[in-house]
Coordinates of C-alpha atoms in Angstrom, one line a residue:
M508 CA 114.2 57.2 134.7
K509 CA 115.3 60.8 135.0
S510 CA 112.9 63.6 134.1
I511 CA 113.4 66.6 132.0
S512 CA 111.5 69.6 130.7
I513 CA 112.0 71.3 127.3
Y514 CA 111.7 75.0 126.5
I515 CA 111.6 75.9 122.8
H516 CA 112.3 79.5 121.8
I517 CA 110.6 81.2 118.9
P518 CA 112.4 84.6 118.6
F519 CA 109.9 86.3 116.3
C520 CA 107.1 88.8 116.9
V521 CA 104.9 91.1 114.9
K522 CA 106.1 94.2 116.8
K523 CA 108.4 94.7 119.8
C524 CA 106.5 95.9 122.9
Q525 CA 107.8 99.0 124.7
Y526 CA 108.8 97.0 127.8
C527 CA 110.2 93.9 126.1
D528 CA 113.8 93.0 126.7
F529 CA 113.5 89.4 125.4
L530 CA 115.4 87.8 122.6
S531 CA 113.0 88.6 119.8
A532 CA 112.3 90.8 116.8
P533 CA 110.1 90.9 113.7
A534 CA 111.3 88.9 110.7
D535 CA 110.2 88.0 107.2
S536 CA 108.9 84.6 106.3
R537 CA 112.2 83.4 104.8
T538 CA 114.1 84.2 108.1
Q539 CA 111.4 82.4 110.1
E540 CA 111.6 79.3 107.8
V541 CA 115.3 79.1 107.9
Y542 CA 115.4 79.5 111.7
L543 CA 112.8 76.8 112.2
R544 CA 114.7 74.4 110.0
A545 CA 117.8 75.0 112.2
L546 CA 115.7 74.6 115.3
K547 CA 114.4 71.2 114.2
Q548 CA 118.0 70.2 113.4
E549 CA 119.0 71.1 116.9
I550 CA 116.1 69.2 118.4
R551 CA 117.2 66.1 116.6
E552 CA 120.9 66.4 117.5
Q553 CA 120.3 67.3 121.1
A554 CA 118.1 64.2 121.6
A555 CA 121.2 62.0 121.5
R556 CA 122.3 63.3 124.8
Y557 CA 118.9 62.7 126.5
R558 CA 117.9 59.2 125.7
E559 CA 117.8 58.3 129.4
Y560 CA 115.3 61.1 130.2
E561 CA 111.6 61.2 130.0
V562 CA 110.0 64.6 129.0
Q563 CA 107.4 65.8 131.5
T564 CA 106.7 69.2 130.0
V565 CA 107.3 71.2 126.8
F566 CA 106.9 75.0 126.7
I567 CA 107.0 76.9 123.4
G568 CA 107.7 80.6 124.1
G569 CA 109.2 83.6 122.5
G570 CA 108.8 86.1 121.1
T571 CA 105.4 85.2 119.8
P572 CA 105.1 81.6 118.8
T573 CA 101.7 82.3 117.2
A574 CA 103.4 84.8 114.9
V575 CA 104.9 82.0 112.8
P576 CA 102.9 79.8 110.4
C577 CA 100.9 77.3 112.3
E578 CA 102.0 74.3 110.2
N579 CA 105.7 75.2 110.8
L580 CA 105.2 75.4 114.5
C581 CA 103.4 72.0 114.6
E582 CA 106.3 70.5 112.6
V583 CA 108.7 71.6 115.3
L584 CA 106.6 69.9 118.0
K585 CA 106.3 66.8 115.9
T586 CA 110.1 66.6 115.8
V587 CA 110.2 66.7 119.6
F588 CA 107.6 63.9 119.8
S589 CA 109.6 61.8 117.3
F590 CA 113.0 62.1 118.9
Y591 CA 112.4 62.3 122.7
R592 CA 110.8 59.9 125.1
M593 CA 107.6 61.6 126.1
N594 CA 105.5 61.1 129.2
P595 CA 102.1 60.1 127.9
H596 CA 100.5 62.8 130.1
A597 CA 103.1 65.5 129.3
E598 CA 102.1 69.1 129.6
I599 CA 102.6 70.8 126.2
S600 CA 102.2 74.6 126.6
M601 CA 102.4 77.4 124.1
E602 CA 102.3 81.2 124.4
A603 CA 99.8 83.1 122.3
N604 CA 99.3 86.8 121.5
P605 CA 95.6 87.7 121.0
G606 CA 96.5 89.6 117.9
T607 CA 98.0 86.6 116.1
V608 CA 95.7 83.7 116.6
T609 CA 92.9 82.2 114.4
K610 CA 90.3 79.6 115.0
E611 CA 91.9 77.3 112.5
A612 CA 95.3 77.6 114.0
L613 CA 94.0 76.9 117.5
L614 CA 92.4 73.7 116.3
S615 CA 95.6 72.7 114.6
Y616 CA 97.6 73.3 117.8
R617 CA 95.2 71.1 119.7
K618 CA 95.5 68.4 117.0
A619 CA 99.3 68.7 117.1
G620 CA 99.3 67.8 120.9
I621 CA 99.4 71.2 122.6
N622 CA 97.2 70.9 125.6
R623 CA 97.8 74.2 127.5
I624 CA 97.8 77.7 126.2
S625 CA 99.0 81.0 127.8
I626 CA 97.3 84.1 126.4
G627 CA 99.0 87.4 127.0
L628 CA 96.3 90.0 127.9
Q629 CA 98.4 92.2 130.2
S630 CA 95.5 94.7 130.6
A631 CA 91.8 95.0 129.7
N632 CA 92.2 98.7 129.2
D633 CA 92.9 99.6 125.5
G634 CA 94.7 102.8 126.5
E635 CA 97.1 100.9 128.7
L636 CA 97.6 98.3 126.0
K637 CA 98.5 101.0 123.6
A638 CA 101.0 102.5 126.1
L639 CA 102.6 99.1 126.4
G640 CA 103.0 98.8 122.6
R641 CA 100.7 95.7 122.4
I642 CA 99.3 94.9 119.0
H643 CA 95.9 93.8 120.3
T644 CA 92.9 95.3 122.0
C645 CA 90.8 93.9 124.9
A646 CA 88.2 92.8 122.3
D647 CA 90.9 90.9 120.4
F648 CA 91.7 89.1 123.6
L649 CA 88.1 88.2 124.3
K650 CA 87.7 86.8 120.8
A651 CA 91.0 84.8 121.2
Y652 CA 89.9 83.4 124.5
E653 CA 86.5 82.4 123.1
M654 CA 88.2 80.7 120.1
A655 CA 90.6 78.8 122.4
V656 CA 87.7 77.5 124.4
E657 CA 85.8 76.5 121.3
A658 CA 88.9 74.7 120.0
G659 CA 88.8 72.5 123.1
F660 CA 91.4 74.1 125.4
T661 CA 90.5 73.7 129.0
N662 CA 93.9 74.5 130.4
I663 CA 94.2 78.2 129.8
N664 CA 96.5 80.8 131.5
V665 CA 96.0 84.5 131.2
D666 CA 98.9 86.9 131.8
L667 CA 98.4 90.2 133.5
M668 CA 100.6 93.2 134.3
S669 CA 100.3 95.8 137.1
A670 CA 102.2 99.1 137.7
I671 CA 102.1 99.9 134.0
P672 CA 102.0 103.4 132.5
E673 CA 98.7 105.2 132.9
Q674 CA 97.3 102.5 135.1
T675 CA 95.2 103.3 138.2
L676 CA 94.1 101.1 141.0
K677 CA 90.5 101.2 139.6
S678 CA 91.6 100.3 136.0
Y679 CA 93.7 97.4 137.4
Q680 CA 90.8 96.1 139.4
E681 CA 88.5 96.3 136.4
T682 CA 91.1 94.2 134.5
L683 CA 90.9 91.5 137.2
Q684 CA 87.1 91.6 137.1
K685 CA 86.9 91.2 133.4
V686 CA 89.2 88.2 133.5
L687 CA 87.1 86.6 136.2
A688 CA 84.0 87.3 134.1
L689 CA 85.3 85.0 131.3
Q690 CA 83.3 81.8 130.8
P691 CA 84.7 79.4 131.6
Q692 CA 87.1 81.1 133.9
P693 CA 90.8 80.6 133.1
V694 CA 92.3 77.9 135.4
H695 CA 95.5 79.9 135.9
I696 CA 96.4 83.6 136.1
S697 CA 99.9 85.0 136.2
A698 CA 100.1 88.6 137.6
Y699 CA 103.4 90.4 137.5
S700 CA 104.5 94.0 138.1
L701 CA 106.2 95.8 135.3
I702 CA 109.9 96.0 135.6
V703 CA 111.5 98.7 133.4
E704 CA 114.6 97.1 131.9
E705 CA 117.6 98.8 130.6
G706 CA 117.7 98.6 126.8
T707 CA 114.0 98.9 126.3
P708 CA 112.1 101.9 124.9
F709 CA 110.5 102.4 128.3
Y710 CA 113.9 102.8 129.8
E711 CA 114.5 106.0 127.8
Q712 CA 111.1 107.5 128.5
E713 CA 109.6 109.5 131.3
L714 CA 106.7 107.2 132.2
N715 CA 103.5 108.0 134.2
L716 CA 103.7 105.0 136.5
P717 CA 101.6 104.3 139.6
D718 CA 103.3 105.4 142.8
E719 CA 104.8 103.0 145.2
E720 CA 101.7 102.9 147.5
T721 CA 99.4 102.3 144.5
E722 CA 101.6 99.5 143.3
R723 CA 101.5 97.9 146.7
R724 CA 97.7 98.1 146.8
M725 CA 97.6 96.5 143.3
Y726 CA 99.7 93.7 144.7
E727 CA 97.3 93.2 147.7
I728 CA 94.0 93.3 145.7
T729 CA 95.3 90.8 143.3
D730 CA 95.6 88.3 146.1
D731 CA 92.3 89.3 147.7
I732 CA 90.2 89.2 144.5
L733 CA 91.7 86.0 143.1
R734 CA 91.5 84.2 146.4
N735 CA 87.8 85.1 146.8
A736 CA 87.3 83.8 143.2
G737 CA 88.6 80.3 144.1
Y738 CA 92.2 80.6 143.1
H739 CA 95.1 79.7 145.3
R740 CA 98.4 81.5 145.2
Y741 CA 101.1 78.9 144.9
E742 CA 104.0 81.2 143.8
I743 CA 104.6 84.9 144.4
S744 CA 103.0 85.9 141.1
N745 CA 101.0 82.9 140.1
Y746 CA 97.5 81.8 141.0
A747 CA 95.7 78.6 140.0
K748 CA 92.5 76.6 140.4
A749 CA 92.8 73.4 142.3
G750 CA 95.2 71.0 140.5
K751 CA 96.1 73.5 137.8
E752 CA 99.4 74.8 138.9
C753 CA 102.2 75.5 136.4
V754 CA 104.0 72.1 136.0
H755 CA 106.6 73.5 133.6
N756 CA 107.7 76.5 135.7
K757 CA 107.6 74.5 138.9
V758 CA 110.6 72.6 137.4
Y759 CA 112.5 75.9 137.4
W760 CA 111.6 76.9 141.0
Q761 CA 112.4 73.3 142.2
R762 CA 115.7 73.2 140.3
G763 CA 114.7 70.3 138.1
N764 CA 116.4 69.4 134.8
Y765 CA 115.4 71.6 131.8
L766 CA 116.7 71.8 128.3
G767 CA 116.5 75.0 126.2
L768 CA 116.3 74.7 122.4
G769 CA 116.7 77.6 120.1
I770 CA 118.7 80.8 120.3
G771 CA 119.4 82.2 123.8
S772 CA 117.5 79.5 125.6
A773 CA 118.8 78.5 129.0
S774 CA 119.3 75.0 130.4
L775 CA 120.1 73.4 133.7
I776 CA 121.1 69.7 133.5
Q777 CA 122.4 67.9 136.6
N778 CA 123.5 71.2 138.1
V779 CA 125.3 72.4 135.0
R780 CA 123.9 75.6 133.6
F781 CA 124.4 77.0 130.1
H782 CA 122.6 78.8 127.4
N783 CA 122.6 78.7 123.6
M784 CA 124.3 81.2 121.5
T785 CA 122.2 84.4 121.0
D786 CA 123.1 85.4 117.4
I787 CA 120.6 84.0 115.0
S788 CA 122.9 84.1 112.0
S789 CA 125.6 82.1 113.8
Y790 CA 123.0 79.6 115.0
V791 CA 121.5 79.0 111.5
N792 CA 125.0 78.6 110.0
L793 CA 126.1 76.2 112.7
M794 CA 123.0 74.0 112.5
L795 CA 122.5 74.1 108.7
G796 CA 126.0 74.7 107.4
E797 CA 126.3 71.4 105.7
N798 CA 123.0 71.6 103.9
S799 CA 122.8 75.3 103.0
T800 CA 124.8 78.3 101.9
G801 CA 125.6 79.9 105.2
N802 CA 126.5 83.3 103.8
E803 CA 123.3 83.6 101.9
I804 CA 121.3 82.8 105.0
E805 CA 123.3 85.2 107.1
N806 CA 122.7 88.0 104.5
E807 CA 119.0 87.3 104.4
I808 CA 118.6 87.4 108.2
E809 CA 120.6 90.6 108.4
N810 CA 118.6 92.2 105.7
A811 CA 115.4 91.1 107.4
S812 CA 116.5 92.6 110.7
K813 CA 117.4 95.9 109.0
E814 CA 114.2 96.0 107.1
H815 CA 112.2 95.9 110.4
G816 CA 114.6 98.3 112.1
E817 CA 115.2 95.7 114.8
K818 CA 118.2 93.7 116.0
F819 CA 118.0 90.5 117.9
Q820 CA 119.0 91.4 121.4
V821 CA 121.9 89.5 123.2
E822 CA 121.0 88.1 126.6
K823 CA 124.2 87.1 128.4
D824 CA 122.9 85.2 131.5
C825 CA 119.7 83.7 130.3
L826 CA 116.6 84.4 128.3
K827 CA 114.4 86.5 130.6
K828 CA 110.7 86.0 130.4
S829 CA 108.1 87.9 132.4
N830 CA 104.4 87.7 131.8
T831 CA 104.5 84.7 129.4
E832 CA 105.8 81.9 131.5
K833 CA 109.3 81.7 130.0
D834 CA 112.2 79.8 131.3
C835 CA 114.5 82.3 132.8
L836 CA 116.5 83.4 135.8
K837 CA 116.2 87.0 136.8
K838 CA 118.5 89.1 138.9
N839 CA 117.3 89.8 142.5
N840 CA 118.5 92.7 144.7
A841 CA 121.6 90.9 145.6
G842 CA 122.4 90.3 141.9
K843 CA 121.4 86.6 142.0
N844 CA 119.3 85.0 139.3
Y845 CA 115.9 83.8 140.4
L846 CA 113.1 82.4 138.3
K847 CA 110.7 85.1 137.2
K848 CA 108.2 82.9 135.6
E849 CA 107.2 79.8 134.6
N850 CA 104.7 78.6 133.9
A851 CA 102.6 75.3 133.0
E852 CA 100.0 73.0 134.6
K853 CA 98.7 69.5 133.9
E854 CA 95.7 69.5 131.7
Q855 CA 92.8 67.1 132.4
E856 CA 91.0 66.5 129.1
E857 CA 87.4 67.6 129.2
K858 CA 84.9 68.1 126.4
L859 CA 83.1 71.3 125.9
T860 CA 79.6 71.6 124.6
A861 CA 80.5 74.6 122.3
E862 CA 80.9 73.3 118.8
K863 CA 80.7 69.8 120.2
E864 CA 81.1 67.8 117.0
Q865 CA 84.1 69.8 115.9
V866 CA 85.9 69.5 119.2
E867 CA 85.2 65.8 119.5
K868 CA 86.7 65.3 116.1
V869 CA 89.8 67.3 117.1
N870 CA 90.2 65.3 120.3
A871 CA 89.9 62.0 118.3
E872 CA 92.6 63.3 115.9
I873 CA 94.9 64.2 118.8
E874 CA 94.9 60.6 120.0
N875 CA 95.6 59.4 116.5
V876 CA 98.5 61.8 116.2
K877 CA 99.9 60.7 119.5
K878 CA 99.7 57.1 118.3
D879 CA 101.3 58.0 115.0
N880 CA 104.1 59.8 116.7
I881 CA 105.1 56.7 118.6
E882 CA 104.2 53.8 116.3
K883 CA 104.3 55.0 112.7
N884 CA 107.1 56.0 110.4
S885 CA 107.8 59.8 110.3
A886 CA 107.9 60.8 106.6
E887 CA 110.3 63.6 107.5
E888 CA 112.7 61.6 109.7
G889 CA 112.4 58.2 108.2
N890 CA 112.3 56.6 111.7
T891 CA 109.8 55.9 114.3
E892 CA 110.1 57.2 117.8
K893 CA 110.7 53.7 119.0
N894 CA 113.6 53.3 116.6
N895 CA 115.0 56.8 117.5
I896 CA 114.9 56.3 121.2
E897 CA 114.9 52.6 122.1
S898 CA 117.3 51.3 119.5
G899 CA 119.3 54.5 119.5
N900 CA 120.1 54.1 115.8
A901 CA 119.0 57.5 114.6
A902 CA 120.0 59.1 117.9
C903 CA 123.6 57.9 117.9
P904 CA 125.6 61.1 117.5
D905 CA 128.4 61.4 115.0
K906 CA 131.4 63.7 115.6
N907 CA 129.9 66.6 113.7
M908 CA 126.7 66.4 115.7
I909 CA 128.6 66.4 119.0
G910 CA 130.7 69.3 117.8
R911 CA 127.8 71.4 116.8
V912 CA 126.0 70.9 120.1
K913 CA 129.1 71.9 122.0
K914 CA 129.5 75.0 119.9
L915 CA 125.9 76.0 120.6
R916 CA 126.5 76.4 124.3
E917 CA 127.8 79.5 126.0
E918 CA 128.7 80.3 129.6
V919 CA 128.7 76.6 130.7
Q920 CA 129.0 76.5 134.4
E921 CA 128.9 73.6 136.8
L922 CA 127.3 75.2 139.8
P923 CA 129.3 75.1 143.0
I924 CA 127.6 73.5 146.0
E925 CA 127.2 77.0 147.5
E926 CA 125.2 78.3 144.6
Q927 CA 123.1 75.2 144.6
M928 CA 122.2 75.7 148.2
E929 CA 121.4 79.4 147.6
E930 CA 119.1 78.6 144.7
F931 CA 117.4 75.9 146.7
M932 CA 116.4 78.6 149.2
F933 CA 115.5 81.7 147.2
L934 CA 113.8 79.8 144.3
G935 CA 112.0 77.5 146.7
L936 CA 110.8 80.3 148.9
R937 CA 109.1 81.9 145.9
M938 CA 106.6 79.1 146.2
M939 CA 104.0 79.4 148.9
E940 CA 104.7 75.8 150.1
G941 CA 108.2 77.0 151.1
V942 CA 111.3 74.8 151.6
S943 CA 111.9 71.7 153.6
E944 CA 115.0 71.3 155.7
R945 CA 114.7 67.5 155.3
S946 CA 114.9 67.9 151.5
F947 CA 117.8 70.3 151.9
F948 CA 119.6 67.8 154.1
E949 CA 118.9 65.0 151.6
N950 CA 120.4 67.1 148.8
F951 CA 123.4 68.6 150.6
G952 CA 123.9 66.7 153.8
R953 CA 123.7 69.9 155.9
R954 CA 121.2 71.7 158.1
F955 CA 119.8 75.2 157.5
E956 CA 121.4 76.7 160.6
E957 CA 124.8 75.2 159.7
V958 CA 124.8 76.9 156.3
F959 CA 122.8 80.1 157.1
P960 CA 123.6 80.8 160.7
G961 CA 121.2 83.3 162.3
V962 CA 119.3 84.0 159.1
I963 CA 116.1 82.1 159.9
E964 CA 115.9 83.4 163.5
K965 CA 116.3 87.0 162.2
H966 CA 113.5 86.8 159.6
E967 CA 111.2 84.9 161.9
K968 CA 111.5 87.7 164.5
L969 CA 110.9 90.3 161.8
G970 CA 107.7 88.4 160.8
L971 CA 109.0 87.6 157.4
L972 CA 109.4 83.8 157.7
E973 CA 107.0 81.2 159.2
V974 CA 109.0 78.4 160.8
T975 CA 107.3 75.0 161.7
G976 CA 108.5 71.6 162.5
E977 CA 110.9 70.2 165.2
E978 CA 113.5 67.7 164.0
F979 CA 113.6 69.2 160.5
V980 CA 112.0 72.6 160.1
H981 CA 110.0 73.9 157.3
L982 CA 110.2 77.5 156.1
K983 CA 107.8 79.7 154.1
L984 CA 107.3 83.4 153.6
T985 CA 104.6 85.2 155.6
S986 CA 102.3 87.7 153.9
H987 CA 104.6 90.5 154.9
G988 CA 107.6 88.4 153.8
I989 CA 106.1 88.0 150.3
D990 CA 105.8 91.8 150.0
V991 CA 109.5 92.2 150.8
S992 CA 110.7 88.9 149.5
N993 CA 114.0 90.1 148.0
Q994 CA 115.1 91.3 151.5
V995 CA 114.7 87.8 152.7
F996 CA 116.4 86.2 149.6
V997 CA 119.5 88.4 150.0
D998 CA 120.3 86.9 153.4
F999 CA 120.4 83.4 151.8
M1000 CA 123.3 84.4 149.6
L1001 CA 126.6 82.8 150.6

């Protein structure tokens, strides 16, 4: 059976951060409710196309998923479980902002089946957080982390940013040390440098950013400090404890199948790339047009956007996501998209001693919910997952469903073989394990030197690529190659 990963986009937040160029904005409760209804409708209708796939990972991102009511988010996930064939050990991840989580909500997320959480700290320095426009303090993060542990989460990622306004080498090192002082330590840490994107408030400001040498040192000490703390670097900007690598985002870097649900979300299915429409009003009207008054919805959404002084931004290539493990492709120096983040690891269920009785109760409820999702009737859908998937009765698409799904998609592109080979190289080389010529040959029937003559020898001599193997070679970036990775990636463009 073929495998697939699912990304679900929640385009709402409490406040837009100064550096954020993602498809998100504040919105009132009515706008959120209508969008989530439309999202569930898309989830149901898209399922008809993917009956032959097993879902390995689900990632709920945004925006700020934890900014919407907990029960509504859990209903979205329940819809996925009801209409898609799920791997029983699937990694189910969600992003969380420390300023928008509660103990009760975290317990509910666990009960709903979420087994991995990614908490966006960015910096442990309150002055730096304020400069970024974050809505939380370091104390808020520490409390959120503690509550996540007490709720039974053992698979926790912490997002960090370097090279941000007002940051010094000392303050960045203190952030790393505070994260490592957490008990228990997070099993995964994502550490990205700030990129000032056009269209963001930062782009219009004169920022006091660390100089190039300081930024380089931040990059180096991240690797040194985390490696000494027992983390291994498995991707340019991602570190994990043994066995806790990001499963979801490895799908992006390894060019697996992934389906994006919600506005602006990107997909790659069997080498066909596309993304959903980015206008929320059009999305809601398309998905709920038969069951609601489209003009009323559009007016409410528009009014909500005006009320908050925000507009939902249009992303043309794909939804970019930096420090919160989003599914996205980002432009490199040659103008090619590469995966900026991803991010999800397989959770191994463990019980914590903190609030033992409550956690054990939640874990028991999780198993019951999983069983219910598969075996019992869903009150909302009126069908079991078995009926939905195995019999295909509920999943059989009618003409209206097929038409709506097609209209959702924009910039549909069947990737030429040249682009597939390019992506194999520059996405694969982001991972520390590198790329295999044998795998390249199995995929494309050609050897590295045949497709990229002289490139490997050039970068090996420059000390940027490590080349091993004889019959089929294996390539990976050296330490210096990691520092100037885009220079290497450029030469793998055809």
